[in-house]
Coordinates of N, CA, C and O in Angstrom, one line a residue:
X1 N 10.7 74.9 25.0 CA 9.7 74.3 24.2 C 10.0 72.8 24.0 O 11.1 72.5 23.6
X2 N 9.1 71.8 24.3 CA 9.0 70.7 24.0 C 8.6 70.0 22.7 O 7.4 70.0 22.4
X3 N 9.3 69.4 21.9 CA 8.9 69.0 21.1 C 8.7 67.8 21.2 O 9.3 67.2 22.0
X4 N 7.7 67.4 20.4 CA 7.1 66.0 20.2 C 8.1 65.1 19.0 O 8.0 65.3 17.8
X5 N 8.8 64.2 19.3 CA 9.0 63.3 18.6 C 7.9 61.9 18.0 O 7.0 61.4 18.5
X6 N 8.3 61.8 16.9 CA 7.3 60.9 16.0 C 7.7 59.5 16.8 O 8.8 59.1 17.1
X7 N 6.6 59.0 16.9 CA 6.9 57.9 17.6 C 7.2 56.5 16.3 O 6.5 56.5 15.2
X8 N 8.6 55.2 16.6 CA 8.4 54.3 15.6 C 7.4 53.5 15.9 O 7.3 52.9 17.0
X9 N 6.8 53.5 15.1 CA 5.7 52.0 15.0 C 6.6 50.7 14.7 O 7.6 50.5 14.1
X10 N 6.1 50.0 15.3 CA 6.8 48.2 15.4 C 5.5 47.6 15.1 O 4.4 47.8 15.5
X11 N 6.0 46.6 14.3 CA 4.9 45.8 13.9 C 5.3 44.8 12.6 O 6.5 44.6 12.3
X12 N 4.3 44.3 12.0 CA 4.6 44.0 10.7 C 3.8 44.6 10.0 O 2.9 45.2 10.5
X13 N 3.9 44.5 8.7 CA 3.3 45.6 7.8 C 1.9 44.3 6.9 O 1.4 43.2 7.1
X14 N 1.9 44.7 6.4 CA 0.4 44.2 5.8 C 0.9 42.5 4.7 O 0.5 41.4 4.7
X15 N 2.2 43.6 3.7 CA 2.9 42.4 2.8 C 3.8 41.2 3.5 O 4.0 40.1 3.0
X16 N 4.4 41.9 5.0 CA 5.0 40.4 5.5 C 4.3 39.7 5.6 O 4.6 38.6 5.2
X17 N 2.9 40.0 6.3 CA 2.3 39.1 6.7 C 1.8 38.0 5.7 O 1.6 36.8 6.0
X18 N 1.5 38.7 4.3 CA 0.9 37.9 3.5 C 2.2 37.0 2.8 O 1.8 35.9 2.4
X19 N 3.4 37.3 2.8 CA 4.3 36.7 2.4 C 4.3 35.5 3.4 O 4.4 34.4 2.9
X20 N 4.3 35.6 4.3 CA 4.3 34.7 5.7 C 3.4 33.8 5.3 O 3.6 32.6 5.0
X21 N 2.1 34.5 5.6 CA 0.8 33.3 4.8 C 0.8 32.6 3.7 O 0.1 31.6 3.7
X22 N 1.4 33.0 2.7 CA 1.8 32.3 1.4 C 2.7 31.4 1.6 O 2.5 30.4 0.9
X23 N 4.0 31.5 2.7 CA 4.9 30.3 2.2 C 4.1 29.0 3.8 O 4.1 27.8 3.8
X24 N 3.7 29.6 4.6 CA 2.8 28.5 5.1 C 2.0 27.9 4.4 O 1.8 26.7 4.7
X25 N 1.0 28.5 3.1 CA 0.2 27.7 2.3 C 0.7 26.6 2.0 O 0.3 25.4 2.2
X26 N 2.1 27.2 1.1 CA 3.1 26.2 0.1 C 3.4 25.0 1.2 O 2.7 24.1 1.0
X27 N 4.0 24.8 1.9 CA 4.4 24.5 2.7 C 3.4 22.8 3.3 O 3.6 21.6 3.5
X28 N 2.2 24.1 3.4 CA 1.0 22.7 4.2 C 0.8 22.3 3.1 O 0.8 21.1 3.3
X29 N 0.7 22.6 1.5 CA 0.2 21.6 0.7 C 1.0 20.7 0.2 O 0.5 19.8 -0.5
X30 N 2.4 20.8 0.7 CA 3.3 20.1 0.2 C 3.3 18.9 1.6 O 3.3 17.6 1.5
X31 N 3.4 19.7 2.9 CA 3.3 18.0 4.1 C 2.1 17.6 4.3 O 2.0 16.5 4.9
X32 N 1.0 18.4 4.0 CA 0.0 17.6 4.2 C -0.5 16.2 3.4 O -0.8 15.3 4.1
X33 N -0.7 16.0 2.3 CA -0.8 15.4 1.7 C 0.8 14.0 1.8 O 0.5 12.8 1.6
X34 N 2.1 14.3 2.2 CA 2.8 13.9 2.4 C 2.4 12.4 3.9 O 2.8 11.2 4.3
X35 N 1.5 13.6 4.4 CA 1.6 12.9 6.1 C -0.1 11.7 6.0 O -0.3 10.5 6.5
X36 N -0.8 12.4 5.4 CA -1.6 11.3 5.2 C -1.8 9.9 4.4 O -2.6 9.1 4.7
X37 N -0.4 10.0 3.1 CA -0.3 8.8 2.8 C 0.7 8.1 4.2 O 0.2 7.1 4.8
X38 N 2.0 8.8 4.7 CA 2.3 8.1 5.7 C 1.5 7.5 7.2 O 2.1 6.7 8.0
X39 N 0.3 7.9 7.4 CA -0.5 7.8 7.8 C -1.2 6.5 7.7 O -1.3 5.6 8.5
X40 N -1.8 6.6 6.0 CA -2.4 5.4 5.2 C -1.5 3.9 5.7 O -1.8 3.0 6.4
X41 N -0.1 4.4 4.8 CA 0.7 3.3 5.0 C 1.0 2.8 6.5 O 1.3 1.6 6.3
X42 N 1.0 2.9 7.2 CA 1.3 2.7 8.8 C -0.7 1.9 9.2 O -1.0 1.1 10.1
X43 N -1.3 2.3 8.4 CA -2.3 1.7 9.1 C -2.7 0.4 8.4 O -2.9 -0.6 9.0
X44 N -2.8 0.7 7.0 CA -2.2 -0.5 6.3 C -1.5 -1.7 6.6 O -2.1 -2.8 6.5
X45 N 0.0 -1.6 7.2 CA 0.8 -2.3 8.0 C 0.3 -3.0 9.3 O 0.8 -4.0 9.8
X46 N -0.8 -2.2 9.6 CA -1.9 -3.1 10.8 C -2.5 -3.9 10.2 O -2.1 -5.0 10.2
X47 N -3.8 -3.6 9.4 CA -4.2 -4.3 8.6 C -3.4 -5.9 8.1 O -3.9 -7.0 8.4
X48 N -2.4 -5.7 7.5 CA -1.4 -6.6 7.3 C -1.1 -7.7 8.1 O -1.4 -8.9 7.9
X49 N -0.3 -6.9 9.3 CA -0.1 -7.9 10.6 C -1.4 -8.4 11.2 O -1.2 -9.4 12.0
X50 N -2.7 -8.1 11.1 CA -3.8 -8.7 11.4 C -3.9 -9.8 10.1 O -3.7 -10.9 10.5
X51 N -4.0 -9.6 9.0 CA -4.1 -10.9 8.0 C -3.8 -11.8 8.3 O -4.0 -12.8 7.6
X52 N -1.4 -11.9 8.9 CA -1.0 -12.6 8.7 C -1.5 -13.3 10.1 O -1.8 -14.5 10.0
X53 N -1.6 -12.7 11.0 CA -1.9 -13.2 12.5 C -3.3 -13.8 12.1 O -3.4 -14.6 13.0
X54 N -4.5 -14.0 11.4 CA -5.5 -14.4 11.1 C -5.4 -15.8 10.3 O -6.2 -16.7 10.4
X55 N -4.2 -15.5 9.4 CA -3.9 -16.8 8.5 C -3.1 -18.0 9.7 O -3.4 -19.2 9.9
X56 N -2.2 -17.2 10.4 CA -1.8 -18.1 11.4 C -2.9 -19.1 12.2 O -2.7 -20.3 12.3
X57 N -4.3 -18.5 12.9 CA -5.3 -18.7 13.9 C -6.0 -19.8 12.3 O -6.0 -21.0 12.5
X58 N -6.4 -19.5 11.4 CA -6.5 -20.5 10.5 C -5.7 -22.0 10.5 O -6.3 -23.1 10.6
X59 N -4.6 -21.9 10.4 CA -3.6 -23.0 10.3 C -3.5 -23.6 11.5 O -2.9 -24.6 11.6
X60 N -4.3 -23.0 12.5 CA -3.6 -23.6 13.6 C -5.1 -24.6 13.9 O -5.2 -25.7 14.5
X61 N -5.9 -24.0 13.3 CA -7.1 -24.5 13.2 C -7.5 -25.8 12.5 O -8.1 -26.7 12.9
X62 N -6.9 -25.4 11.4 CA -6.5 -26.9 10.4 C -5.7 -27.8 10.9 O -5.3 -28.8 10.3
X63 N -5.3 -27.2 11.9 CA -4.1 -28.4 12.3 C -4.8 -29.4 13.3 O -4.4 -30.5 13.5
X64 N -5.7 -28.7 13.9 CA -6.3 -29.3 15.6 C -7.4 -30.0 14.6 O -7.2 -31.2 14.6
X65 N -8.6 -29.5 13.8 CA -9.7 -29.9 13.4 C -9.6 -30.6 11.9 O -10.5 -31.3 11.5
X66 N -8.5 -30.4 11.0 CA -8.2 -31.1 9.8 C -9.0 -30.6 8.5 O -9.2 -31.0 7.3
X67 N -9.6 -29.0 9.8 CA -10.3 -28.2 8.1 C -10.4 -26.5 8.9 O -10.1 -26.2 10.0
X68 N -10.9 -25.9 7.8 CA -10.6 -24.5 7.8 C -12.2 -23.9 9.0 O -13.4 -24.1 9.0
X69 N -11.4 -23.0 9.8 CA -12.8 -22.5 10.5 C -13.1 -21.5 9.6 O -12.2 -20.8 9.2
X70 N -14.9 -21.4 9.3 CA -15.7 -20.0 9.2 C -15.7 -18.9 9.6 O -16.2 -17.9 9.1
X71 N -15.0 -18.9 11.0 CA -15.3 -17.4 11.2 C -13.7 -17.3 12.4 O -13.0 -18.2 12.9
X72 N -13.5 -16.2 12.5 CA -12.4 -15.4 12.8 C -13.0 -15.2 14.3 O -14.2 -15.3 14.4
X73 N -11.9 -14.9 15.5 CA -12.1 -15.1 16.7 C -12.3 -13.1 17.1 O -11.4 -12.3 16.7
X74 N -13.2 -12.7 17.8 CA -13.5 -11.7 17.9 C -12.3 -10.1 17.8 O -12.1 -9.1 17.1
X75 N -11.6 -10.7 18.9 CA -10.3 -9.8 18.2 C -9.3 -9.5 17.1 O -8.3 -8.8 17.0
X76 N -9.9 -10.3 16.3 CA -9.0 -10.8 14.8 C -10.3 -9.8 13.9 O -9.8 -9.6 12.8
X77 N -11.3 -9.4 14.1 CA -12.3 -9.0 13.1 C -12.3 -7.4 13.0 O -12.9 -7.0 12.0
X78 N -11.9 -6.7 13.6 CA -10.8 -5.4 12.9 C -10.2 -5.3 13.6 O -10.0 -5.8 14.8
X79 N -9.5 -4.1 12.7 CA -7.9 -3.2 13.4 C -8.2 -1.7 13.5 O -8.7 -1.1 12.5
X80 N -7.8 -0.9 14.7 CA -7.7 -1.6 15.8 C -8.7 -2.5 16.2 O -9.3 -3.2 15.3
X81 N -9.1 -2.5 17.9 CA -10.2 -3.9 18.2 C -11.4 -3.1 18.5 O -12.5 -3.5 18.5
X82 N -10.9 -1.4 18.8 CA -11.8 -0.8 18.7 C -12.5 -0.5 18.0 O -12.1 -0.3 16.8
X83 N -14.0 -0.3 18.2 CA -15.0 -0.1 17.4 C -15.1 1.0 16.5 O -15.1 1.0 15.3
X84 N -15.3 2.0 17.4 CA -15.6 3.6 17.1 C -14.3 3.8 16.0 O -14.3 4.2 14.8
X85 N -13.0 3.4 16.9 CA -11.8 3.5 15.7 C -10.8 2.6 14.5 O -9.7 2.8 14.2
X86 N -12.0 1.5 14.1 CA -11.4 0.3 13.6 C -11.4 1.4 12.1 O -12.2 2.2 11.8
X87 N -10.0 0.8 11.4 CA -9.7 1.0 10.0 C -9.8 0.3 8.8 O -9.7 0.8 7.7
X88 N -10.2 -1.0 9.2 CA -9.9 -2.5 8.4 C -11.1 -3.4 9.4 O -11.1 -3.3 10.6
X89 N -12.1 -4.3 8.5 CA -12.8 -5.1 8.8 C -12.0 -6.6 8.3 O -11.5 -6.5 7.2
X90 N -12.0 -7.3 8.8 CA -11.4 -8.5 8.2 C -12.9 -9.6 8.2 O -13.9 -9.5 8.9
X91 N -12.6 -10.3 7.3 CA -13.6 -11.6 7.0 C -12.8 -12.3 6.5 O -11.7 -12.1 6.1
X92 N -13.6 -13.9 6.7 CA -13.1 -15.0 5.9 C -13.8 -15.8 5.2 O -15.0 -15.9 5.5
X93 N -13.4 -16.3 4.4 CA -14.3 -17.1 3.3 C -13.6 -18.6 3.4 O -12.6 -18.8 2.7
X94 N -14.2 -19.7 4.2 CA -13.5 -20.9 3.9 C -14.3 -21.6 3.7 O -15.5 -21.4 3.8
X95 N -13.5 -22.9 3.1 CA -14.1 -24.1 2.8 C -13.1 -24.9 3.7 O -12.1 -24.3 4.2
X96 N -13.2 -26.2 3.8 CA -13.3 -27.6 4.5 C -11.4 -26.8 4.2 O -10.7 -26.3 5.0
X97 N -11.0 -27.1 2.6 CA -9.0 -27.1 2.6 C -8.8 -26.0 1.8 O -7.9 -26.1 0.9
X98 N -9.6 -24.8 1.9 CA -8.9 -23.6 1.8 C -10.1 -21.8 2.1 O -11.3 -21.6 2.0
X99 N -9.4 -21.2 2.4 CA -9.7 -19.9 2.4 C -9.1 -19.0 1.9 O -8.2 -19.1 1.2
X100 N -9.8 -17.6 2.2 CA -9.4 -16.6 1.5 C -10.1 -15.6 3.1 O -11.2 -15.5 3.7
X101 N -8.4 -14.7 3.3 CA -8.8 -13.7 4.2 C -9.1 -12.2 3.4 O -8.6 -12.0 2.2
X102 N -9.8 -11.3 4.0 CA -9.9 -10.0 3.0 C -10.2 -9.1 4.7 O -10.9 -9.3 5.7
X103 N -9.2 -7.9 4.1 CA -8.9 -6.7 5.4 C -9.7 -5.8 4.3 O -9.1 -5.4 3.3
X104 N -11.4 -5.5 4.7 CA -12.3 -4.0 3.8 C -11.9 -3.4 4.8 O -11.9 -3.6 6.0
X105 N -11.5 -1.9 3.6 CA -11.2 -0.3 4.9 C -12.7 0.0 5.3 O -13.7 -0.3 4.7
X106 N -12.4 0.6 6.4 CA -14.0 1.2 6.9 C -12.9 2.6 7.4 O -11.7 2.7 7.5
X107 N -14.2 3.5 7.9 CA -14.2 5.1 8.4 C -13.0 5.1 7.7 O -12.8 4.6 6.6
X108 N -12.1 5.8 8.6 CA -11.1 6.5 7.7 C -10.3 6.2 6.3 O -10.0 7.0 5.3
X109 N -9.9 4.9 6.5 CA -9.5 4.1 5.2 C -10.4 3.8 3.9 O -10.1 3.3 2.8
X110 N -11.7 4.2 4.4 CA -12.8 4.3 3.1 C -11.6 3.9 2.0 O -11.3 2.8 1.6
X111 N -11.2 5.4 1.6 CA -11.4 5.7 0.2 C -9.5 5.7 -0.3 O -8.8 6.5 -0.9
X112 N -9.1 4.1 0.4 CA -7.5 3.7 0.3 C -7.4 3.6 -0.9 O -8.4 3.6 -1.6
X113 N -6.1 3.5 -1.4 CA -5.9 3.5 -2.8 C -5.2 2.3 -2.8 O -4.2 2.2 -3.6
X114 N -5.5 1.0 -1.8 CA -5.2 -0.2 -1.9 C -6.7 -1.1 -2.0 O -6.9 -2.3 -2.2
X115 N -7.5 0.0 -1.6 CA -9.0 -1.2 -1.7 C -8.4 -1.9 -0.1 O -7.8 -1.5 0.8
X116 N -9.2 -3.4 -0.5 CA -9.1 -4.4 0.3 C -8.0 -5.2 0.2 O -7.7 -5.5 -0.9
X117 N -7.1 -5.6 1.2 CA -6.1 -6.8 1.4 C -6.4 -7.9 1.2 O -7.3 -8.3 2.0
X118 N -6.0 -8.8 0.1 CA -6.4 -10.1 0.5 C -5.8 -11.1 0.2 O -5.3 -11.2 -0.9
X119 N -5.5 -12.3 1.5 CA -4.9 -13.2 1.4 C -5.1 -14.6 1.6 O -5.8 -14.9 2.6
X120 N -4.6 -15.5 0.8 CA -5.4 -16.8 1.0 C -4.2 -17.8 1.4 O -3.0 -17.5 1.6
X121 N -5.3 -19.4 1.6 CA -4.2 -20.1 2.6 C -3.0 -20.4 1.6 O -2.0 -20.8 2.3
X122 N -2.8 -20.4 0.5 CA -1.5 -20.5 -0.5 C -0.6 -19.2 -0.1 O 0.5 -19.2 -0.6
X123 N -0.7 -18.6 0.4 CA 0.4 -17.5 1.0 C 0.0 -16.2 -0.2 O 0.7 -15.2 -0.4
X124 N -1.0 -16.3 -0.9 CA -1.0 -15.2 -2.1 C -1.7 -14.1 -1.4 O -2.7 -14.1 -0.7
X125 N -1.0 -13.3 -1.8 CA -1.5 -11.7 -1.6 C -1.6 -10.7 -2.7 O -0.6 -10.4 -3.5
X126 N -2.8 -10.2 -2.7 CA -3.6 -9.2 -3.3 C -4.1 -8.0 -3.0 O -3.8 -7.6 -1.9
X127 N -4.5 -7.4 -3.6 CA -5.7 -5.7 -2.9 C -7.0 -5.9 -4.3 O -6.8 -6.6 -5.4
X128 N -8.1 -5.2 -4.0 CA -9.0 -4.5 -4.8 C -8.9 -3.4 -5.5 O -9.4 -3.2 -6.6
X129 N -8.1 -2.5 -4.8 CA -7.6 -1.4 -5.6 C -7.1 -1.4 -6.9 O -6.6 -2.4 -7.5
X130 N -7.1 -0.2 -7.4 CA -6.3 -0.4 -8.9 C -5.4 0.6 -8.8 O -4.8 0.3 -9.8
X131 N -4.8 1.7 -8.2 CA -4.2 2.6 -7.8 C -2.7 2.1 -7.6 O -1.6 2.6 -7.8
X132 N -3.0 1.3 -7.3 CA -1.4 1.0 -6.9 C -1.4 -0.9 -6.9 O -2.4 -1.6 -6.9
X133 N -0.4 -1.1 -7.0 CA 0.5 -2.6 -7.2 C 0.4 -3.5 -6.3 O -0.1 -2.9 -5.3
X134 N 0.4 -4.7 -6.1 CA 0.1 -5.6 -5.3 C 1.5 -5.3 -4.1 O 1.4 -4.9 -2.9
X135 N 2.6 -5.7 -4.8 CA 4.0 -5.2 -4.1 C 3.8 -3.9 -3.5 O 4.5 -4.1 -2.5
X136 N 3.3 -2.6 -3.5 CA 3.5 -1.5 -2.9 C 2.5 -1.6 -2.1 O 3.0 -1.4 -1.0
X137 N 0.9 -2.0 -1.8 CA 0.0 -2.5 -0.7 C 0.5 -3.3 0.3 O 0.3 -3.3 1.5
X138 N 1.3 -4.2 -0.5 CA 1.9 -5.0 1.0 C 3.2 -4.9 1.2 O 3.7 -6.0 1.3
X139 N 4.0 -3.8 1.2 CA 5.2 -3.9 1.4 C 5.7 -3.2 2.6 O 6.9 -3.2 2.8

């Protein structure tokens, strides 16, 4: 006579899985939020290096013409230079012996918790934001 042995089932059971799903929750809510400020900050830092590269194209301007140009040279007017994916609009605001540059977020940087960068030909740096410090936006 043959008997039938019970066969073992392999698998996971219903509570691993949920334990599994729970510490992946914990987990994403703790790097996600982590990765998008580092994110922010890194793009920010573009932003930045476009200012200063913009205050530079100023000065060099004042140096050849003995006054401030109105407007910013097409690759200087966001970051990136792409369109579809620019983060930061830059403008300028001059007069004859001084300006003021300002990096506004667009698409993804909307809603930064630095606002706008802004820097003038006295070397001063600022943001619009109120979230955070002048020193932690540009640092």
């Amino acid at each position: 006579m043959n008997q039938i042995k019970p066969r073992s089932l392999r698998g996971f059971t219903l509570i691993e899985l949920m334990i599994v799903l729970a510490i992946v929750g914990i987990l994403s809510a703790i790097a996600f939020p982590s990765y998008t400020r580092y994110v922010a900050k890194g793009k920010r830092a573009e932003a930045r290096a476009a200012l200063l590269e913009s205050a530079q194209y100023m000065e060099r301007q004042y140096s050849a013409q003995n006054a401030y140009s109105g407007t910013l040279p097409t690759r200087l007017r966001q970051v990136p230079v792409a369109p579809s994916t620019a983060n930061y609009s830059l403008t300028v605001s001059a007069t004859v012996s001084a300006y003021t540059l300002t990096a506004t977020p667009v698409n993804a940087m909307v809603g930064d918790a630095c606002g706008a960068l802004v820097l003038n030909n006295a070397g001063q740096k600022s943001r619009t934001g109120t979230a955070m410090s002048d020193s932690e936006c540009w640092r």
